Amino acid sequence: MTYRPTIGLEVHAELTTRTKMFCGSANDPDESRPNVNVCPVCMAHPGTLPVINQEAVRHILRIGTAIKGRQADFSEFDRKSYFYPDIPKGYQISQYEHPLITGGSLSGVAITRVHLEEDTARSIHIAGKSLVDFNRAGIPLMELVTEPVIHDALTAGRFARELQLLLRTLGASEANLEKGEMRIEANISVSSGETKFGTKVEVKNINSFRSVERAIAFEIERQISLIDSGGKVVQETRGWDETKQVTFHQRFKEGSADYRYFPEPDLPKLVLSEIPEFSLESLRASLPELPWDKRERLRKEYGLKEDVVEFFMQDIRLGKFFEEVISGRTPDFARLAANYITTDLTALLKEKAQNVFLEADTFIKLMDMSVSNKLSSRGVKDTLLVMVEKGGDPEIIAKEHNLLQMHDTETLRAAVLVVLEEEKKAVEEYRAGKEAAMQYLIGKSMKATKGAGNPAILKDLISKELL
Ligand code: ADP
Ligand code: MG
């Protein structure tokens, strides 16, 4: 029997805003003291009323514009009832019937909807006690739902990474999975071809992109072996156990009827067309260069390879630095700079694990010294090391550390003559037609010039002497 897996994702992301979704309490993910960013509204005191955060709505509309989704004419909020200590009102304000965005696509995956809701408080369970921190209660939360159109784990992982990149590019969310700023739930089913879809299982508590892929792959295998051995998949919510690398039963899924959704009576209908800032034109004008456009530009304008482009897409800081360095320069220069940034500079930054950073203009100067042969690749590396450690001008550093390539033929010839005198055996071998002997002689001459000799010039000098 062959099976066809199907996956649909539901992704939540905490939005970057100054204040919470429905009140003036601060939205500060870095606050470490519990229960300080709270007020009567997000603590659900009787008689308090919510007010819609325009900044949060704008984030969702910009995301919708980027994925070419359809913006609602009007939107409404709904109450989703459930009872748990992390939800002080006894319901969450969410959007059910009238999401802000419907449709669109990202990374080739069709999007069902993007809507806005509020986050719950954080529960902490220690030493047999449960504690609740309400700093997170009421933080604006995006929920994005995909169509069930993904059929393998790697595509799901790729989609989730692209969504994180989009959220960060738009400044909509920090979207760190480890911090719970972005949370991915995967719905997974397998079908044997008799029916289009099998029964789906929802998997939660996935804390990294690798776990997204692994949890989905595990769940596909589990469902297939279950069916193969005569069992039946039941609709349930399962958790991902990071240590055991397995999914496990958490609860049988509520139907939406259990939530008793109904329109939130304390909030007005949101007529988007009445807000000029939310017009499609002004939303479009507010978008930065989107990831897929940037990829295309880096590939086409500079002829960069796919893995190099991806490096600069994922490392936002070095990506910006790179753009500054290559602005207005040729593709050749861009490829040279890309090469040094992705290898030597990255290694140095990792090794030093420091936050001091190079200025683009000094790095450009260093690259220009390489282009004009003032520095060998060794010389560039050594200069870069000093630049990263102490900063400074590459020209001065190279001079001080004797790293400049020597072009002065007379000095180089003197060094070559000494080497040829000392290396009689290699000279004989070269004359007998052994090409490797030339490399050896160049190496020795480089050493004699303390690495400063330009190898091309040295080679030229040696061949002339041995004619
Ligand atoms: P529910 O009402 O149970 O929440 P939805 O229809 O809202 O279900 O879909 C929730 C998520 O599950 C969506 O991401 C959707 O793409 C996905 N999904 C729906 N049916 C399937 C299926 N048969 N297999 C895998 N994923 C599915
Ligand atoms: Mg749902």
Tab-separated table of C-alpha atoms and ligand atoms in Angstrom:
chain	number	residue	atom	x	y	z
A	1	MET	CA	0.000	0.000	0.000
A	2	THR	CA	1.343	3.456	-0.805
A	3	TYR	CA	0.198	6.443	1.139
A	4	ARG	CA	0.022	10.120	0.404
A	5	PRO	CA	0.795	12.371	3.375
A	6	THR	CA	-0.899	15.761	3.653
A	7	ILE	CA	0.167	18.593	5.916
A	8	GLY	CA	-1.409	21.922	6.814
A	9	LEU	CA	0.301	24.371	9.179
A	10	GLU	CA	-1.052	26.794	11.746
A	11	VAL	CA	1.509	29.370	12.823
A	12	HIS	CA	1.253	31.872	15.654
A	13	ALA	CA	3.610	34.819	16.004
A	14	GLU	CA	3.831	37.490	18.682
A	15	LEU	CA	3.757	40.864	16.998
A	16	THR	CA	6.200	43.662	17.691
A	17	THR	CA	4.135	46.544	19.037
A	18	ARG	CA	4.600	49.166	21.723
A	19	THR	CA	1.519	48.083	23.664
A	20	LYS	CA	-0.738	45.051	24.001
A	21	MET	CA	-3.586	44.091	21.667
A	22	PHE	CA	-6.461	45.704	23.560
A	23	CYS	CA	-4.903	47.915	26.253
A	24	GLY	CA	-2.018	50.270	27.006
A	25	SER	CA	0.129	47.774	28.946
A	26	ALA	CA	3.624	47.410	27.481
A	27	ASN	CA	4.372	44.596	25.052
A	28	ASP	CA	7.881	43.860	26.259
A	29	PRO	CA	9.110	40.301	25.611
A	30	ASP	CA	12.371	41.081	27.462
A	31	GLU	CA	10.681	41.890	30.773
A	32	SER	CA	11.940	39.293	33.244
A	33	ARG	CA	9.986	40.364	36.341
A	34	PRO	CA	6.589	38.608	36.357
A	35	ASN	CA	3.267	40.458	36.321
A	36	VAL	CA	4.525	44.011	35.823
A	37	ASN	CA	3.088	44.721	32.359
A	38	VAL	CA	-0.508	44.353	33.436
A	39	CYS	CA	-3.546	46.584	33.847
A	40	PRO	CA	-7.246	46.147	34.648
A	41	VAL	CA	-8.044	45.421	30.977
A	42	CYS	CA	-5.587	42.557	30.399
A	43	MET	CA	-6.322	41.266	33.916
A	44	ALA	CA	-10.016	41.114	32.971
A	45	HIS	CA	-11.352	43.277	35.752
A	46	PRO	CA	-15.134	43.663	35.522
A	47	GLY	CA	-16.339	46.686	33.595
A	48	THR	CA	-13.142	47.240	31.595
A	49	LEU	CA	-13.317	47.583	27.833
A	50	PRO	CA	-10.866	46.612	25.086
A	51	VAL	CA	-9.563	49.011	22.405
A	52	ILE	CA	-8.097	47.705	19.122
A	53	ASN	CA	-4.362	48.259	18.620
A	54	GLN	CA	-3.946	49.850	15.195
A	55	GLU	CA	-0.240	48.962	14.996
A	56	ALA	CA	-1.112	45.265	15.326
A	57	VAL	CA	-3.802	45.457	12.630
A	58	ARG	CA	-1.300	47.174	10.351
A	59	HIS	CA	1.254	44.368	10.831
A	60	ILE	CA	-1.301	41.774	9.718
A	61	LEU	CA	-2.348	43.863	6.717
A	62	ARG	CA	1.280	44.315	5.646
A	63	ILE	CA	1.872	40.567	5.948
A	64	GLY	CA	-1.297	40.041	3.895
A	65	THR	CA	-0.093	42.484	1.249
A	66	ALA	CA	3.305	40.759	1.037
A	67	ILE	CA	1.736	37.321	0.456
A	68	LYS	CA	-0.830	38.808	-1.953
A	69	GLY	CA	-3.767	37.811	0.211
A	70	ARG	CA	-7.165	39.455	0.030
A	71	GLN	CA	-7.821	42.198	2.556
A	72	ALA	CA	-11.277	42.044	4.141
A	73	ASP	CA	-13.687	44.906	3.457
A	74	PHE	CA	-14.515	44.805	7.104
A	75	SER	CA	-13.349	42.682	9.978
A	76	GLU	CA	-14.770	41.545	13.279
A	77	PHE	CA	-13.449	40.042	16.459
A	78	ASP	CA	-15.006	36.999	18.165
A	79	ARG	CA	-14.922	35.512	21.615
A	80	LYS	CA	-13.443	32.022	21.834
A	81	SER	CA	-14.529	30.602	25.181
A	82	TYR	CA	-12.458	28.301	27.264
A	83	PHE	CA	-11.589	27.953	30.900
A	84	TYR	CA	-7.969	27.916	31.957
A	85	PRO	CA	-5.837	30.014	34.353
A	86	ASP	CA	-3.866	31.520	31.471
A	87	ILE	CA	-6.960	33.240	30.097
A	88	PRO	CA	-8.342	35.578	32.780
A	89	LYS	CA	-11.477	36.605	30.899
A	90	GLY	CA	-12.573	33.008	30.357
A	91	TYR	CA	-12.386	33.673	26.635
A	92	GLN	CA	-9.793	34.782	24.120
A	93	ILE	CA	-10.575	37.581	21.698
A	94	SER	CA	-9.824	36.163	18.275
A	95	GLN	CA	-11.205	36.346	14.748
A	96	TYR	CA	-13.422	33.582	13.458
A	97	GLU	CA	-15.894	34.601	10.758
A	98	HIS	CA	-14.092	37.690	9.474
A	99	PRO	CA	-10.304	37.353	9.384
A	100	LEU	CA	-8.303	40.364	8.218
A	101	ILE	CA	-6.714	38.414	5.355
A	102	THR	CA	-7.852	35.449	3.271
A	103	GLY	CA	-5.898	33.667	0.545
A	104	GLY	CA	-2.432	34.457	-0.722
A	105	SER	CA	0.629	32.246	-0.933
A	106	LEU	CA	4.118	31.961	0.468
A	107	SER	CA	6.962	29.738	-0.679
A	108	GLY	CA	4.551	28.033	-3.076
A	109	VAL	CA	2.108	27.139	-0.270
A	110	ALA	CA	-1.483	28.407	-0.475
A	111	ILE	CA	-2.584	30.397	2.575
A	112	THR	CA	-6.103	30.037	3.962
A	113	ARG	CA	-6.193	33.053	6.252
A	114	VAL	CA	-4.239	35.392	8.494
A	115	HIS	CA	-5.987	36.794	11.526
A	116	LEU	CA	-5.327	38.660	14.735
A	117	GLU	CA	-5.888	37.515	18.294
A	118	GLU	CA	-4.392	37.955	21.761
A	119	ASP	CA	-1.794	35.789	23.452
A	120	THR	CA	-2.465	33.969	26.698
A	121	ALA	CA	-0.545	34.334	29.955
A	122	ARG	CA	2.507	32.159	30.537
A	123	SER	CA	2.001	29.233	32.921
A	124	ILE	CA	4.959	27.814	34.761
A	125	HIS	CA	4.737	24.496	36.574
A	126	ILE	CA	7.351	24.004	39.292
A	127	ALA	CA	7.585	21.807	42.362
A	128	GLY	CA	3.972	20.750	42.222
A	129	LYS	CA	2.769	24.328	41.935
A	130	SER	CA	1.480	26.277	38.943
A	131	LEU	CA	2.412	29.927	38.546
A	132	VAL	CA	0.964	32.360	36.048
A	133	ASP	CA	2.793	35.368	34.573
A	134	PHE	CA	0.351	37.778	32.932
A	135	ASN	CA	2.977	39.900	31.155
A	136	ARG	CA	2.208	37.904	28.007
A	137	ALA	CA	-1.570	37.985	28.435
A	138	GLY	CA	-3.056	40.139	25.704
A	139	ILE	CA	0.030	40.516	23.531
A	140	PRO	CA	-0.983	40.789	19.850
A	141	LEU	CA	-0.742	37.449	18.130
A	142	MET	CA	-0.878	36.633	14.433
A	143	GLU	CA	-2.393	33.328	13.380
A	144	LEU	CA	-1.641	32.185	9.861
A	145	VAL	CA	-3.277	29.023	8.516
A	146	THR	CA	-2.190	27.194	5.372
A	147	GLU	CA	-4.308	25.040	3.105
A	148	PRO	CA	-3.678	21.295	3.338
A	149	VAL	CA	-1.384	21.389	0.303
A	150	ILE	CA	1.989	20.326	1.698
A	151	HIS	CA	2.954	16.710	1.140
A	152	ASP	CA	6.350	16.281	2.759
A	153	ALA	CA	8.212	17.324	5.885
A	154	LEU	CA	10.992	19.291	4.177
A	155	THR	CA	8.547	21.519	2.304
A	156	ALA	CA	6.827	22.282	5.610
A	157	GLY	CA	10.199	23.205	7.148
A	158	ARG	CA	11.097	25.398	4.190
A	159	PHE	CA	7.744	27.193	4.420
A	160	ALA	CA	8.164	27.850	8.141
A	161	ARG	CA	11.675	29.276	7.628
A	162	GLU	CA	10.452	31.538	4.848
A	163	LEU	CA	7.621	32.791	7.040
A	164	GLN	CA	10.086	33.625	9.816
A	165	LEU	CA	12.219	35.527	7.323
A	166	LEU	CA	9.184	37.445	6.061
A	167	LEU	CA	8.058	38.378	9.584
A	168	ARG	CA	11.539	39.623	10.424
A	169	THR	CA	11.910	41.488	7.139
A	170	LEU	CA	8.617	43.270	7.788
A	171	GLY	CA	9.551	43.999	11.398
A	172	ALA	CA	6.294	42.298	12.371
A	173	SER	CA	7.808	39.814	14.825
A	174	GLU	CA	11.166	38.699	16.200
A	175	ALA	CA	9.790	35.232	15.465
A	176	ASN	CA	12.267	33.197	17.526
A	177	LEU	CA	10.974	29.643	17.878
A	178	GLU	CA	13.019	28.922	21.014
A	179	LYS	CA	11.498	31.918	22.755
A	180	GLY	CA	7.974	30.972	21.729
A	181	GLU	CA	7.652	34.158	19.685
A	182	MET	CA	6.743	31.940	16.752
A	183	ARG	CA	4.859	28.655	17.328
A	184	ILE	CA	4.168	26.059	14.707
A	185	GLU	CA	1.405	23.476	14.817
A	186	ALA	CA	1.360	20.818	12.142
A	187	ASN	CA	-1.787	18.996	11.005
A	188	ILE	CA	-0.884	15.697	9.439
A	189	SER	CA	-2.867	12.976	7.702
A	190	VAL	CA	-2.143	10.147	5.305
A	191	SER	CA	-4.497	8.707	2.726
A	192	SER	CA	-4.263	5.532	0.730
A	193	GLY	CA	-5.784	6.928	-2.427
A	194	GLU	CA	-9.368	5.727	-1.836
A	195	THR	CA	-10.189	9.026	-0.166
A	196	LYS	CA	-8.555	12.346	-0.834
A	197	PHE	CA	-7.693	13.024	2.802
A	198	GLY	CA	-7.212	10.813	5.822
A	199	THR	CA	-8.035	11.745	9.426
A	200	LYS	CA	-5.747	14.512	10.617
A	201	VAL	CA	-3.731	14.702	13.804
A	202	GLU	CA	-2.489	18.006	15.180
A	203	VAL	CA	1.054	18.158	16.603
A	204	LYS	CA	2.035	20.921	19.053
A	205	ASN	CA	5.061	21.958	21.166
A	206	ILE	CA	7.480	22.112	18.259
A	207	ASN	CA	10.402	24.351	19.186
A	208	SER	CA	12.702	24.433	16.189
A	209	PHE	CA	12.603	24.112	12.418
A	210	ARG	CA	14.394	20.773	12.583
A	211	SER	CA	11.745	19.566	14.994
A	212	VAL	CA	9.050	20.677	12.543
A	213	GLU	CA	10.564	18.364	9.969
A	214	ARG	CA	11.218	15.534	12.389
A	215	ALA	CA	7.823	15.659	14.088
A	216	ILE	CA	6.055	15.563	10.720
A	217	ALA	CA	8.233	12.723	9.404
A	218	PHE	CA	7.660	10.769	12.618
A	219	GLU	CA	3.913	11.315	12.531
A	220	ILE	CA	3.630	10.246	8.889
A	221	GLU	CA	5.456	7.009	9.695
A	222	ARG	CA	3.379	6.421	12.831
A	223	GLN	CA	0.107	6.821	10.942
A	224	ILE	CA	1.236	4.576	8.101
A	225	SER	CA	2.306	1.737	10.399
A	226	LEU	CA	-0.893	2.146	12.373
A	227	ILE	CA	-3.033	1.755	9.241
A	228	ASP	CA	-0.833	-1.048	7.884
A	229	SER	CA	-1.353	-3.040	11.058
A	230	GLY	CA	-5.125	-2.707	10.749
A	231	GLY	CA	-5.543	0.269	13.093
A	232	LYS	CA	-7.266	3.581	12.534
A	233	VAL	CA	-5.967	7.112	12.976
A	234	VAL	CA	-8.065	9.063	15.468
A	235	GLN	CA	-8.427	12.822	15.418
A	236	GLU	CA	-6.371	14.073	18.360
A	237	THR	CA	-3.844	16.623	19.503
A	238	ARG	CA	-0.381	15.203	20.073
A	239	GLY	CA	2.739	16.773	21.563
A	240	TRP	CA	6.307	16.521	20.262
A	241	ASP	CA	8.732	15.012	22.763
A	242	GLU	CA	12.082	16.599	21.944
A	243	THR	CA	14.083	14.161	24.064
A	244	LYS	CA	12.510	10.965	22.789
A	245	GLN	CA	11.878	12.376	19.310
A	246	VAL	CA	8.343	11.006	19.244
A	247	THR	CA	4.816	12.421	19.248
A	248	PHE	CA	2.522	11.503	22.144
A	249	HIS	CA	-1.186	11.801	22.854
A	250	GLN	CA	-2.240	15.006	24.635
A	251	ARG	CA	-5.983	15.294	24.196
A	252	PHE	CA	-8.834	14.577	21.863
A	253	LYS	CA	-9.504	17.648	19.830
A	254	GLU	CA	-12.389	19.989	20.643
A	255	GLY	CA	-14.624	20.825	17.738
A	256	SER	CA	-15.028	24.552	17.116
A	257	ALA	CA	-18.553	24.244	18.569
A	258	ASP	CA	-16.982	23.700	21.992
A	259	TYR	CA	-15.488	27.170	21.890
A	260	ARG	CA	-18.898	28.862	21.584
A	261	TYR	CA	-17.549	31.477	19.200
A	262	PHE	CA	-19.664	34.621	19.053
A	263	PRO	CA	-19.025	38.194	17.934
A	264	GLU	CA	-17.180	40.286	20.537
A	265	PRO	CA	-19.814	42.827	21.627
A	266	ASP	CA	-17.277	45.216	23.183
A	267	LEU	CA	-15.436	45.945	19.932
A	268	PRO	CA	-16.734	47.785	16.886
A	269	LYS	CA	-16.812	46.326	13.421
A	270	LEU	CA	-13.544	47.347	11.769
A	271	VAL	CA	-14.241	48.975	8.393
A	272	LEU	CA	-10.802	48.841	6.846
A	273	SER	CA	-11.649	50.938	3.797
A	274	GLU	CA	-12.290	53.895	6.096
A	275	ILE	CA	-8.706	54.013	7.296
A	276	PRO	CA	-6.424	55.689	4.699
A	277	GLU	CA	-3.297	54.126	6.165
A	278	PHE	CA	-4.770	50.699	5.336
A	279	SER	CA	-5.343	51.335	1.657
A	280	LEU	CA	-3.576	48.853	-0.581
A	281	GLU	CA	-1.438	51.611	-2.109
A	282	SER	CA	-0.092	52.895	1.170
A	283	LEU	CA	0.446	49.372	2.495
A	284	ARG	CA	2.363	48.436	-0.646
A	285	ALA	CA	4.428	51.601	-0.421
A	286	SER	CA	5.339	50.735	3.161
A	287	LEU	CA	6.846	47.342	2.328
A	288	PRO	CA	10.615	46.883	2.302
A	289	GLU	CA	12.242	44.711	-0.353
A	290	LEU	CA	10.709	41.269	0.154
A	291	PRO	CA	12.877	38.155	0.561
A	292	TRP	CA	12.029	36.628	-2.820
A	293	ASP	CA	12.737	39.931	-4.618
A	294	LYS	CA	16.031	40.299	-2.803
A	295	ARG	CA	17.107	36.759	-3.751
A	296	GLU	CA	16.339	37.477	-7.378
A	297	ARG	CA	18.279	40.760	-7.312
A	298	LEU	CA	21.374	39.274	-5.667
A	299	ARG	CA	21.361	36.389	-8.137
A	300	LYS	CA	20.729	38.440	-11.242
A	301	GLU	CA	22.665	41.642	-10.583
A	302	TYR	CA	25.742	40.104	-9.026
A	303	GLY	CA	25.702	36.537	-10.306
A	304	LEU	CA	25.968	35.169	-6.778
A	305	LYS	CA	25.500	31.437	-6.239
A	306	GLU	CA	22.374	30.190	-4.512
A	307	ASP	CA	24.096	29.174	-1.267
A	308	VAL	CA	25.834	32.559	-1.026
A	309	VAL	CA	22.536	34.369	-1.604
A	310	GLU	CA	20.901	32.226	1.080
A	311	PHE	CA	23.726	32.992	3.508
A	312	PHE	CA	23.003	36.719	3.194
A	313	MET	CA	19.234	36.135	3.363
A	314	GLN	CA	19.485	34.284	6.666
A	315	ASP	CA	22.163	36.396	8.379
A	316	ILE	CA	20.404	39.731	8.455
A	317	ARG	CA	23.341	41.646	9.961
A	318	LEU	CA	25.945	40.384	7.485
A	319	GLY	CA	23.368	40.731	4.701
A	320	LYS	CA	23.051	44.443	5.429
A	321	PHE	CA	26.817	44.808	5.710
A	322	PHE	CA	27.275	43.067	2.366
A	323	GLU	CA	24.747	45.342	0.661
A	324	GLU	CA	26.592	48.389	1.988
A	325	VAL	CA	29.928	47.034	0.769
A	326	ILE	CA	28.803	46.204	-2.776
A	327	SER	CA	26.536	49.162	-3.394
A	328	GLY	CA	27.470	50.649	-6.768
A	329	ARG	CA	30.202	48.095	-7.403
A	330	THR	CA	30.747	45.475	-10.112
A	331	PRO	CA	29.646	41.810	-9.916
A	332	ASP	CA	33.315	40.781	-9.753
A	333	PHE	CA	33.877	42.966	-6.734
A	334	ALA	CA	30.651	41.675	-5.138
A	335	ARG	CA	31.732	38.060	-5.573
A	336	LEU	CA	35.165	38.801	-4.093
A	337	ALA	CA	33.591	40.549	-1.089
A	338	ALA	CA	30.995	37.770	-0.699
A	339	ASN	CA	33.797	35.239	-0.649
A	340	TYR	CA	35.718	36.992	2.159
A	341	ILE	CA	32.581	37.750	4.180
A	342	THR	CA	31.093	34.249	4.054
A	343	THR	CA	34.388	32.528	4.868
A	344	ASP	CA	37.149	34.477	6.645
A	345	LEU	CA	35.101	37.243	8.221
A	346	THR	CA	32.396	34.840	9.410
A	347	ALA	CA	35.013	32.533	10.922
A	348	LEU	CA	36.680	35.464	12.691
A	349	LEU	CA	33.412	36.789	14.074
A	350	LYS	CA	32.483	33.344	15.359
A	351	GLU	CA	35.879	32.749	16.899
A	352	LYS	CA	36.000	36.140	18.590
A	353	ALA	CA	32.298	35.986	19.468
A	354	GLN	CA	32.346	39.719	19.788
A	355	ASN	CA	29.888	42.359	18.873
A	356	VAL	CA	32.290	45.002	17.613
A	357	PHE	CA	31.795	45.304	13.953
A	358	LEU	CA	33.650	46.491	10.897
A	359	GLU	CA	32.743	49.640	9.074
A	360	ALA	CA	31.734	48.965	5.486
A	361	ASP	CA	34.119	51.610	4.128
A	362	THR	CA	37.224	50.096	5.755
A	363	PHE	CA	36.217	46.673	4.463
A	364	ILE	CA	35.758	48.148	0.972
A	365	LYS	CA	39.274	49.578	1.225
A	366	LEU	CA	40.595	46.135	2.156
A	367	MET	CA	38.839	44.553	-0.840
A	368	ASP	CA	40.264	47.225	-3.138
A	369	MET	CA	43.760	46.415	-1.864
A	370	SER	CA	43.117	42.814	-2.797
A	371	VAL	CA	41.835	43.747	-6.264
A	372	SER	CA	44.921	45.878	-6.939
A	373	ASN	CA	47.212	43.059	-5.760
A	374	LYS	CA	48.555	45.048	-2.844
A	375	LEU	CA	47.600	42.155	-0.604
A	376	SER	CA	47.716	38.417	-1.178
A	377	SER	CA	44.768	36.382	0.092
A	378	ARG	CA	46.915	35.545	3.117
A	379	GLY	CA	47.567	39.265	3.564
A	380	VAL	CA	43.845	40.042	3.402
A	381	LYS	CA	43.147	37.449	6.107
A	382	ASP	CA	45.862	38.740	8.410
A	383	THR	CA	44.792	42.354	7.960
A	384	LEU	CA	41.183	41.390	8.553
A	385	LEU	CA	42.113	39.694	11.808
A	386	VAL	CA	43.617	42.933	13.147
A	387	MET	CA	40.672	44.949	11.838
A	388	VAL	CA	38.210	42.704	13.674
A	389	GLU	CA	40.266	42.659	16.858
A	390	LYS	CA	41.247	46.308	17.123
A	391	GLY	CA	39.696	48.135	14.218
A	392	GLY	CA	41.728	50.534	12.106
A	393	ASP	CA	42.660	51.370	8.579
A	394	PRO	CA	43.699	48.359	6.435
A	395	GLU	CA	46.419	50.340	4.647
A	396	ILE	CA	48.117	51.258	7.926
A	397	ILE	CA	47.632	47.797	9.439
A	398	ALA	CA	49.085	46.072	6.379
A	399	LYS	CA	52.098	48.384	6.400
A	400	GLU	CA	52.717	48.010	10.146
A	401	HIS	CA	52.525	44.226	9.978
A	402	ASN	CA	54.577	43.982	6.796
A	403	LEU	CA	51.739	42.400	4.864
A	404	LEU	CA	51.854	44.481	1.701
A	405	GLN	CA	52.815	42.466	-1.364
A	406	MET	CA	56.185	43.393	-2.752
A	407	HIS	CA	56.132	44.492	-6.348
A	408	ASP	CA	59.622	45.917	-6.403
A	409	THR	CA	61.359	43.660	-8.951
A	410	GLU	CA	64.923	44.399	-7.852
A	411	THR	CA	64.312	43.394	-4.230
A	412	LEU	CA	62.420	40.307	-5.357
A	413	ARG	CA	65.132	39.324	-7.852
A	414	ALA	CA	67.749	39.495	-5.105
A	415	ALA	CA	65.681	37.110	-2.983
A	416	VAL	CA	65.157	34.754	-5.944
A	417	LEU	CA	68.875	34.621	-6.697
A	418	VAL	CA	69.662	33.564	-3.133
A	419	VAL	CA	67.012	30.824	-3.308
A	420	LEU	CA	68.241	29.477	-6.650
A	421	GLU	CA	71.771	29.368	-5.236
A	422	GLU	CA	70.586	27.344	-2.208
A	423	GLU	CA	68.163	25.044	-4.013
A	424	LYS	CA	70.402	23.418	-6.602
A	425	LYS	CA	68.482	20.145	-6.576
A	426	ALA	CA	65.137	21.757	-7.321
A	427	VAL	CA	66.745	23.813	-10.083
A	428	GLU	CA	68.075	20.622	-11.694
A	429	GLU	CA	64.655	19.002	-11.429
A	430	TYR	CA	62.972	22.012	-12.998
A	431	ARG	CA	65.458	21.963	-15.868
A	432	ALA	CA	64.714	18.257	-16.307
A	433	GLY	CA	61.096	19.191	-16.891
A	434	LYS	CA	59.542	18.716	-13.448
A	435	GLU	CA	56.842	21.368	-13.108
A	436	ALA	CA	56.367	20.742	-9.370
A	437	ALA	CA	59.878	22.080	-8.803
A	438	MET	CA	58.676	25.530	-9.919
A	439	GLN	CA	55.989	25.578	-7.217
A	440	TYR	CA	58.624	24.592	-4.710
A	441	LEU	CA	60.941	27.398	-5.796
A	442	ILE	CA	58.121	29.959	-5.683
A	443	GLY	CA	57.300	28.744	-2.169
A	444	LYS	CA	60.889	29.160	-1.046
A	445	SER	CA	61.064	32.643	-2.568
A	446	MET	CA	57.834	33.623	-0.827
A	447	LYS	CA	59.373	32.496	2.407
A	448	ALA	CA	62.519	34.478	1.688
A	449	THR	CA	60.366	37.595	1.272
A	450	LYS	CA	58.413	36.769	4.431
A	451	GLY	CA	55.289	36.112	2.398
A	452	ALA	CA	55.303	39.565	0.866
A	453	GLY	CA	56.454	38.578	-2.634
A	454	ASN	CA	53.820	38.592	-5.323
A	455	PRO	CA	53.789	34.956	-6.522
A	456	ALA	CA	53.111	35.853	-10.148
A	457	ILE	CA	56.092	38.184	-10.258
A	458	LEU	CA	58.265	35.629	-8.463
A	459	LYS	CA	57.354	32.959	-10.981
A	460	ASP	CA	58.212	35.288	-13.798
A	461	LEU	CA	61.592	36.111	-12.275
A	462	ILE	CA	62.468	32.464	-11.634
A	463	SER	CA	61.602	31.366	-15.178
A	464	LYS	CA	63.694	34.175	-16.607
A	465	GLU	CA	66.689	33.270	-14.443
A	466	LEU	CA	66.442	29.592	-15.399
A	467	LEU	CA	66.082	30.128	-19.157
B	1	ADP	P1	-10.045	22.516	12.454
B	1	ADP	O1	-11.424	23.017	12.256
B	1	ADP	O2	-9.960	21.141	12.997
B	1	ADP	O3	-9.151	23.490	13.159
B	1	ADP	P2	-9.315	23.429	9.885
B	1	ADP	O4	-10.103	23.066	8.692
B	1	ADP	O5	-9.488	24.791	10.471
B	1	ADP	O6	-9.484	22.335	10.987
B	1	ADP	O7	-7.819	23.264	9.487
B	1	ADP	C1	-6.817	23.456	10.387
B	1	ADP	C2	-5.506	23.097	9.715
B	1	ADP	O8	-5.497	21.716	9.373
B	1	ADP	C3	-5.236	23.829	8.424
B	1	ADP	O9	-3.878	24.195	8.392
B	1	ADP	C4	-5.543	22.815	7.349
B	1	ADP	O10	-4.755	23.031	6.203
B	1	ADP	C5	-5.156	21.537	8.007
B	1	ADP	N1	-5.885	20.370	7.521
B	1	ADP	C6	-7.192	20.273	7.279
B	1	ADP	N2	-7.491	19.030	6.870
B	1	ADP	C7	-6.330	18.333	6.834
B	1	ADP	C8	-5.977	16.992	6.500
B	1	ADP	N3	-6.865	16.090	6.131
B	1	ADP	N4	-4.684	16.649	6.589
B	1	ADP	C9	-3.768	17.517	6.995
B	1	ADP	N5	-4.036	18.775	7.330
B	1	ADP	C10	-5.301	19.192	7.253
B	2	MG	MG	-8.304	25.656	13.543
